């Protein structure tokens, strides 16, 4: 019986030791914060804004023109000849359709480029996390936003990863 109690006690001690060792090899990193800071420092939003500035301004001009023509039709439509009003309505519908098509293509292109840039940033951050984890000997790195609780023994390596990315 004493052997069983000794074996059980030894097993509990080993399990507690393993959990302490496991806590030493686990770190957390705030991926959302990192992503935001890296995106700001690399100027990704400015790059995308400059890339799509011309098309955005063209769409704004088209929208302004479309709105002014719609206002003119509402204002003068009752006094116009039926043929002129009908022609203007058809032109407006064609212009609205062209605007919607261009706006949709613009939005899709902007979203695609945004995703490409986001993917590049995520890859850079992930490789920096891996490097910091390897350098500091962490076996597991978790996103701080997905962890319900992390005790004081779990290290936050967000600042180290940020230094590595920059």
PDB file of C-alpha atoms in Angstrom:
ATOM      1  CA  UNK A   1       0.000   0.000   0.000  1.00  0.00           C
ATOM      2  CA  UNK A   2       2.857   2.383   0.812  1.00  0.00           C
ATOM      3  CA  UNK A   3       4.298   1.750  -2.653  1.00  0.00           C
ATOM      4  CA  UNK A   4       1.009   2.759  -4.251  1.00  0.00           C
ATOM      5  CA  UNK A   5       0.791   5.963  -2.240  1.00  0.00           C
ATOM      6  CA  UNK A   6       4.421   6.753  -3.019  1.00  0.00           C
ATOM      7  CA  UNK A   7       3.843   6.099  -6.745  1.00  0.00           C
ATOM      8  CA  UNK A   8       0.712   8.266  -6.762  1.00  0.00           C
ATOM      9  CA  UNK A   9       2.516  11.081  -4.954  1.00  0.00           C
ATOM     10  CA  UNK A  10       5.437  10.838  -7.339  1.00  0.00           C
ATOM     11  CA  UNK A  11       3.033  10.936 -10.313  1.00  0.00           C
ATOM     12  CA  UNK A  12       1.329  14.084  -8.961  1.00  0.00           C
ATOM     13  CA  UNK A  13       4.674  15.745  -8.376  1.00  0.00           C
ATOM     14  CA  UNK A  14       5.773  14.945 -11.939  1.00  0.00           C
ATOM     15  CA  UNK A  15       2.489  16.245 -13.339  1.00  0.00           C
ATOM     16  CA  UNK A  16       2.826  19.494 -11.384  1.00  0.00           C
ATOM     17  CA  UNK A  17       6.420  19.821 -12.527  1.00  0.00           C
ATOM     18  CA  UNK A  18       5.378  19.248 -16.151  1.00  0.00           C
ATOM     19  CA  UNK A  19       2.679  21.936 -15.903  1.00  0.00           C
ATOM     20  CA  UNK A  20       5.199  24.404 -14.479  1.00  0.00           C
ATOM     21  CA  UNK A  21       7.629  23.565 -17.265  1.00  0.00           C
ATOM     22  CA  UNK A  22       4.832  23.879 -19.832  1.00  0.00           C
ATOM     23  CA  UNK A  23       3.961  27.349 -18.536  1.00  0.00           C
ATOM     24  CA  UNK A  24       7.581  28.399 -19.028  1.00  0.00           C
ATOM     25  CA  UNK A  25       7.427  27.430 -22.703  1.00  0.00           C
ATOM     26  CA  UNK A  26       4.158  29.228 -23.479  1.00  0.00           C
ATOM     27  CA  UNK A  27       3.910  32.877 -24.516  1.00  0.00           C
ATOM     28  CA  UNK A  28       1.159  35.158 -25.742  1.00  0.00           C
ATOM     29  CA  UNK A  29       1.221  37.840 -28.399  1.00  0.00           C
ATOM     30  CA  UNK A  30      -1.445  40.435 -29.196  1.00  0.00           C
ATOM     31  CA  UNK A  31      -1.856  39.849 -32.945  1.00  0.00           C
ATOM     32  CA  UNK A  32      -4.503  42.550 -33.408  1.00  0.00           C
ATOM     33  CA  UNK A  33      -2.322  45.191 -31.797  1.00  0.00           C
ATOM     34  CA  UNK A  34       0.725  44.034 -33.773  1.00  0.00           C
ATOM     35  CA  UNK A  35      -1.190  44.078 -37.043  1.00  0.00           C
ATOM     36  CA  UNK A  36      -2.464  47.593 -36.412  1.00  0.00           C
ATOM     37  CA  UNK A  37       0.951  48.968 -35.417  1.00  0.00           C
ATOM     38  CA  UNK A  38       2.791  47.300 -38.298  1.00  0.00           C
ATOM     39  CA  UNK A  39       0.170  48.470 -40.798  1.00  0.00           C
ATOM     40  CA  UNK A  40       0.535  52.054 -39.534  1.00  0.00           C
ATOM     41  CA  UNK A  41       4.321  51.989 -39.554  1.00  0.00           C
ATOM     42  CA  UNK A  42       4.558  50.536 -43.053  1.00  0.00           C
ATOM     43  CA  UNK A  43       1.988  52.971 -44.476  1.00  0.00           C
ATOM     44  CA  UNK A  44      -0.140  50.287 -46.137  1.00  0.00           C
ATOM     45  CA  UNK A  45      -3.306  52.374 -46.008  1.00  0.00           C
ATOM     46  CA  UNK A  46      -1.564  55.359 -47.602  1.00  0.00           C
ATOM     47  CA  UNK A  47      -0.200  53.117 -50.342  1.00  0.00           C
ATOM     48  CA  UNK A  48      -3.630  51.682 -51.091  1.00  0.00           C
ATOM     49  CA  UNK A  49      -5.229  55.122 -50.930  1.00  0.00           C
ATOM     50  CA  UNK A  50      -2.720  56.504 -53.441  1.00  0.00           C
ATOM     51  CA  UNK A  51      -3.163  53.470 -55.672  1.00  0.00           C
ATOM     52  CA  UNK A  52      -6.931  53.932 -55.919  1.00  0.00           C
ATOM     53  CA  UNK A  53      -7.135  57.726 -55.645  1.00  0.00           C
ATOM     54  CA  UNK A  54      -7.693  58.282 -59.377  1.00  0.00           C
ATOM     55  CA  UNK A  55     -10.478  55.761 -59.715  1.00  0.00           C
ATOM     56  CA  UNK A  56     -12.170  57.001 -56.520  1.00  0.00           C
ATOM     57  CA  UNK A  57     -12.158  60.563 -57.793  1.00  0.00           C
ATOM     58  CA  UNK A  58     -13.559  59.431 -61.158  1.00  0.00           C
ATOM     59  CA  UNK A  59     -16.384  57.627 -59.347  1.00  0.00           C
ATOM     60  CA  UNK A  60     -17.113  60.696 -57.217  1.00  0.00           C
ATOM     61  CA  UNK A  61     -17.317  62.842 -60.355  1.00  0.00           C
ATOM     62  CA  UNK A  62     -19.627  60.328 -62.005  1.00  0.00           C
ATOM     63  CA  UNK A  63     -21.839  60.259 -58.925  1.00  0.00           C
ATOM     64  CA  UNK A  64     -22.009  64.060 -58.769  1.00  0.00           C
ATOM     65  CA  UNK A  65     -22.895  64.270 -62.447  1.00  0.00           C
ATOM     66  CA  UNK A  66     -25.545  61.590 -62.037  1.00  0.00           C
ATOM     67  CA  UNK A  67     -27.095  63.375 -59.058  1.00  0.00           C
ATOM     68  CA  UNK A  68     -27.192  66.730 -60.839  1.00  0.00           C
ATOM     69  CA  UNK A  69     -28.889  65.156 -63.860  1.00  0.00           C
ATOM     70  CA  UNK A  70     -31.427  63.444 -61.593  1.00  0.00           C
ATOM     71  CA  UNK A  71     -32.173  66.758 -59.888  1.00  0.00           C
ATOM     72  CA  UNK A  72     -32.567  68.452 -63.268  1.00  0.00           C
ATOM     73  CA  UNK A  73     -35.002  65.732 -64.367  1.00  0.00           C
ATOM     74  CA  UNK A  74     -37.033  66.132 -61.178  1.00  0.00           C
ATOM     75  CA  UNK A  75     -37.018  69.899 -61.460  1.00  0.00           C
ATOM     76  CA  UNK A  76     -37.650  70.255 -65.206  1.00  0.00           C
ATOM     77  CA  UNK A  77     -39.266  66.917 -66.054  1.00  0.00           C
ATOM     78  CA  UNK A  78     -42.814  68.180 -65.835  1.00  0.00           C
ATOM     79  CA  UNK A  79     -42.158  70.989 -68.337  1.00  0.00           C
ATOM     80  CA  UNK A  80     -40.099  68.922 -70.801  1.00  0.00           C
ATOM     81  CA  UNK A  81     -41.452  67.321 -73.937  1.00  0.00           C
ATOM     82  CA  UNK A  82     -42.292  63.655 -73.442  1.00  0.00           C
ATOM     83  CA  UNK A  83     -39.649  62.550 -75.950  1.00  0.00           C
ATOM     84  CA  UNK A  84     -36.938  64.655 -74.268  1.00  0.00           C
ATOM     85  CA  UNK A  85     -37.918  63.410 -70.804  1.00  0.00           C
ATOM     86  CA  UNK A  86     -37.927  59.810 -71.993  1.00  0.00           C
ATOM     87  CA  UNK A  87     -34.490  60.235 -73.593  1.00  0.00           C
ATOM     88  CA  UNK A  88     -33.120  61.820 -70.411  1.00  0.00           C
ATOM     89  CA  UNK A  89     -34.547  58.992 -68.263  1.00  0.00           C
ATOM     90  CA  UNK A  90     -32.931  56.377 -70.518  1.00  0.00           C
ATOM     91  CA  UNK A  91     -29.610  58.231 -70.391  1.00  0.00           C
ATOM     92  CA  UNK A  92     -29.839  58.417 -66.608  1.00  0.00           C
ATOM     93  CA  UNK A  93     -30.581  54.696 -66.307  1.00  0.00           C
ATOM     94  CA  UNK A  94     -27.639  53.851 -68.586  1.00  0.00           C
ATOM     95  CA  UNK A  95     -25.337  56.191 -66.661  1.00  0.00           C
ATOM     96  CA  UNK A  96     -26.522  54.756 -63.319  1.00  0.00           C
ATOM     97  CA  UNK A  97     -25.847  51.222 -64.572  1.00  0.00           C
ATOM     98  CA  UNK A  98     -22.368  52.246 -65.771  1.00  0.00           C
ATOM     99  CA  UNK A  99     -21.667  53.892 -62.411  1.00  0.00           C
ATOM    100  CA  UNK A 100     -22.793  50.807 -60.476  1.00  0.00           C
ATOM    101  CA  UNK A 101     -20.637  48.538 -62.634  1.00  0.00           C
ATOM    102  CA  UNK A 102     -17.561  50.728 -62.177  1.00  0.00           C
ATOM    103  CA  UNK A 103     -18.201  51.125 -58.449  1.00  0.00           C
ATOM    104  CA  UNK A 104     -18.533  47.372 -57.991  1.00  0.00           C
ATOM    105  CA  UNK A 105     -15.318  46.684 -59.947  1.00  0.00           C
ATOM    106  CA  UNK A 106     -13.542  49.393 -57.941  1.00  0.00           C
ATOM    107  CA  UNK A 107     -14.672  47.894 -54.635  1.00  0.00           C
ATOM    108  CA  UNK A 108     -13.643  44.376 -55.685  1.00  0.00           C
ATOM    109  CA  UNK A 109     -10.202  45.555 -56.818  1.00  0.00           C
ATOM    110  CA  UNK A 110      -9.696  47.563 -53.641  1.00  0.00           C
ATOM    111  CA  UNK A 111     -10.748  44.599 -51.476  1.00  0.00           C
ATOM    112  CA  UNK A 112      -8.435  42.234 -53.387  1.00  0.00           C
ATOM    113  CA  UNK A 113      -5.440  44.570 -52.977  1.00  0.00           C
ATOM    114  CA  UNK A 114      -6.276  45.126 -49.324  1.00  0.00           C
ATOM    115  CA  UNK A 115      -6.328  41.362 -48.778  1.00  0.00           C
ATOM    116  CA  UNK A 116      -2.983  41.007 -50.578  1.00  0.00           C
ATOM    117  CA  UNK A 117      -1.375  43.635 -48.372  1.00  0.00           C
ATOM    118  CA  UNK A 118      -2.976  42.151 -45.256  1.00  0.00           C
ATOM    119  CA  UNK A 119      -1.596  38.737 -46.230  1.00  0.00           C
ATOM    120  CA  UNK A 120       1.908  40.191 -46.605  1.00  0.00           C
ATOM    121  CA  UNK A 121       1.689  41.786 -43.167  1.00  0.00           C
ATOM    122  CA  UNK A 122       0.382  38.607 -41.553  1.00  0.00           C
ATOM    123  CA  UNK A 123       3.237  36.621 -43.106  1.00  0.00           C
ATOM    124  CA  UNK A 124       5.800  39.122 -41.796  1.00  0.00           C
ATOM    125  CA  UNK A 125       4.269  39.071 -38.325  1.00  0.00           C
ATOM    126  CA  UNK A 126       4.071  35.276 -38.237  1.00  0.00           C
ATOM    127  CA  UNK A 127       7.710  34.891 -39.228  1.00  0.00           C
ATOM    128  CA  UNK A 128       8.689  37.450 -36.559  1.00  0.00           C
ATOM    129  CA  UNK A 129       6.656  35.537 -33.948  1.00  0.00           C
ATOM    130  CA  UNK A 130       8.407  32.319 -34.971  1.00  0.00           C
ATOM    131  CA  UNK A 131      11.853  33.945 -34.764  1.00  0.00           C
ATOM    132  CA  UNK A 132      11.192  35.456 -31.323  1.00  0.00           C
ATOM    133  CA  UNK A 133       9.726  32.166 -30.074  1.00  0.00           C
ATOM    134  CA  UNK A 134      12.731  30.218 -31.371  1.00  0.00           C
ATOM    135  CA  UNK A 135      15.204  32.735 -29.926  1.00  0.00           C
ATOM    136  CA  UNK A 136      13.542  32.761 -26.494  1.00  0.00           C
ATOM    137  CA  UNK A 137      12.754  29.028 -26.418  1.00  0.00           C
ATOM    138  CA  UNK A 138       8.950  29.129 -26.440  1.00  0.00           C
ATOM    139  CA  UNK A 139       7.181  26.019 -27.650  1.00  0.00           C
ATOM    140  CA  UNK A 140       3.717  27.553 -27.929  1.00  0.00           C
ATOM    141  CA  UNK A 141       2.694  31.137 -28.723  1.00  0.00           C
ATOM    142  CA  UNK A 142      -0.999  31.988 -28.451  1.00  0.00           C
ATOM    143  CA  UNK A 143      -2.902  35.052 -29.568  1.00  0.00           C
ATOM    144  CA  UNK A 144      -3.640  37.056 -26.428  1.00  0.00           C
ATOM    145  CA  UNK A 145      -7.130  37.852 -27.738  1.00  0.00           C
ATOM    146  CA  UNK A 146      -8.098  34.172 -27.757  1.00  0.00           C
ATOM    147  CA  UNK A 147      -6.823  33.340 -24.283  1.00  0.00           C
ATOM    148  CA  UNK A 148      -9.381  33.601 -21.507  1.00  0.00           C
ATOM    149  CA  UNK A 149      -6.732  33.863 -18.806  1.00  0.00           C
ATOM    150  CA  UNK A 150      -2.962  33.895 -18.684  1.00  0.00           C
ATOM    151  CA  UNK A 151      -1.163  33.903 -15.362  1.00  0.00           C
ATOM    152  CA  UNK A 152       1.884  35.972 -14.593  1.00  0.00           C
ATOM    153  CA  UNK A 153       4.191  33.112 -15.589  1.00  0.00           C
ATOM    154  CA  UNK A 154       3.019  33.336 -19.215  1.00  0.00           C
ATOM    155  CA  UNK A 155       5.156  35.865 -21.054  1.00  0.00           C
ATOM    156  CA  UNK A 156       3.754  38.507 -23.414  1.00  0.00           C
ATOM    157  CA  UNK A 157       6.172  38.820 -26.343  1.00  0.00           C
ATOM    158  CA  UNK A 158       4.224  41.427 -28.333  1.00  0.00           C
ATOM    159  CA  UNK A 159       6.866  44.153 -27.936  1.00  0.00           C
ATOM    160  CA  UNK A 160       9.671  41.752 -28.905  1.00  0.00           C
ATOM    161  CA  UNK A 161       7.805  40.715 -32.032  1.00  0.00           C
ATOM    162  CA  UNK A 162       7.113  44.362 -32.920  1.00  0.00           C
ATOM    163  CA  UNK A 163      10.844  45.113 -32.679  1.00  0.00           C
ATOM    164  CA  UNK A 164      11.580  42.097 -34.878  1.00  0.00           C
ATOM    165  CA  UNK A 165       9.068  43.148 -37.559  1.00  0.00           C
ATOM    166  CA  UNK A 166      10.382  46.724 -37.801  1.00  0.00           C
TER     167      UNK A 166
END
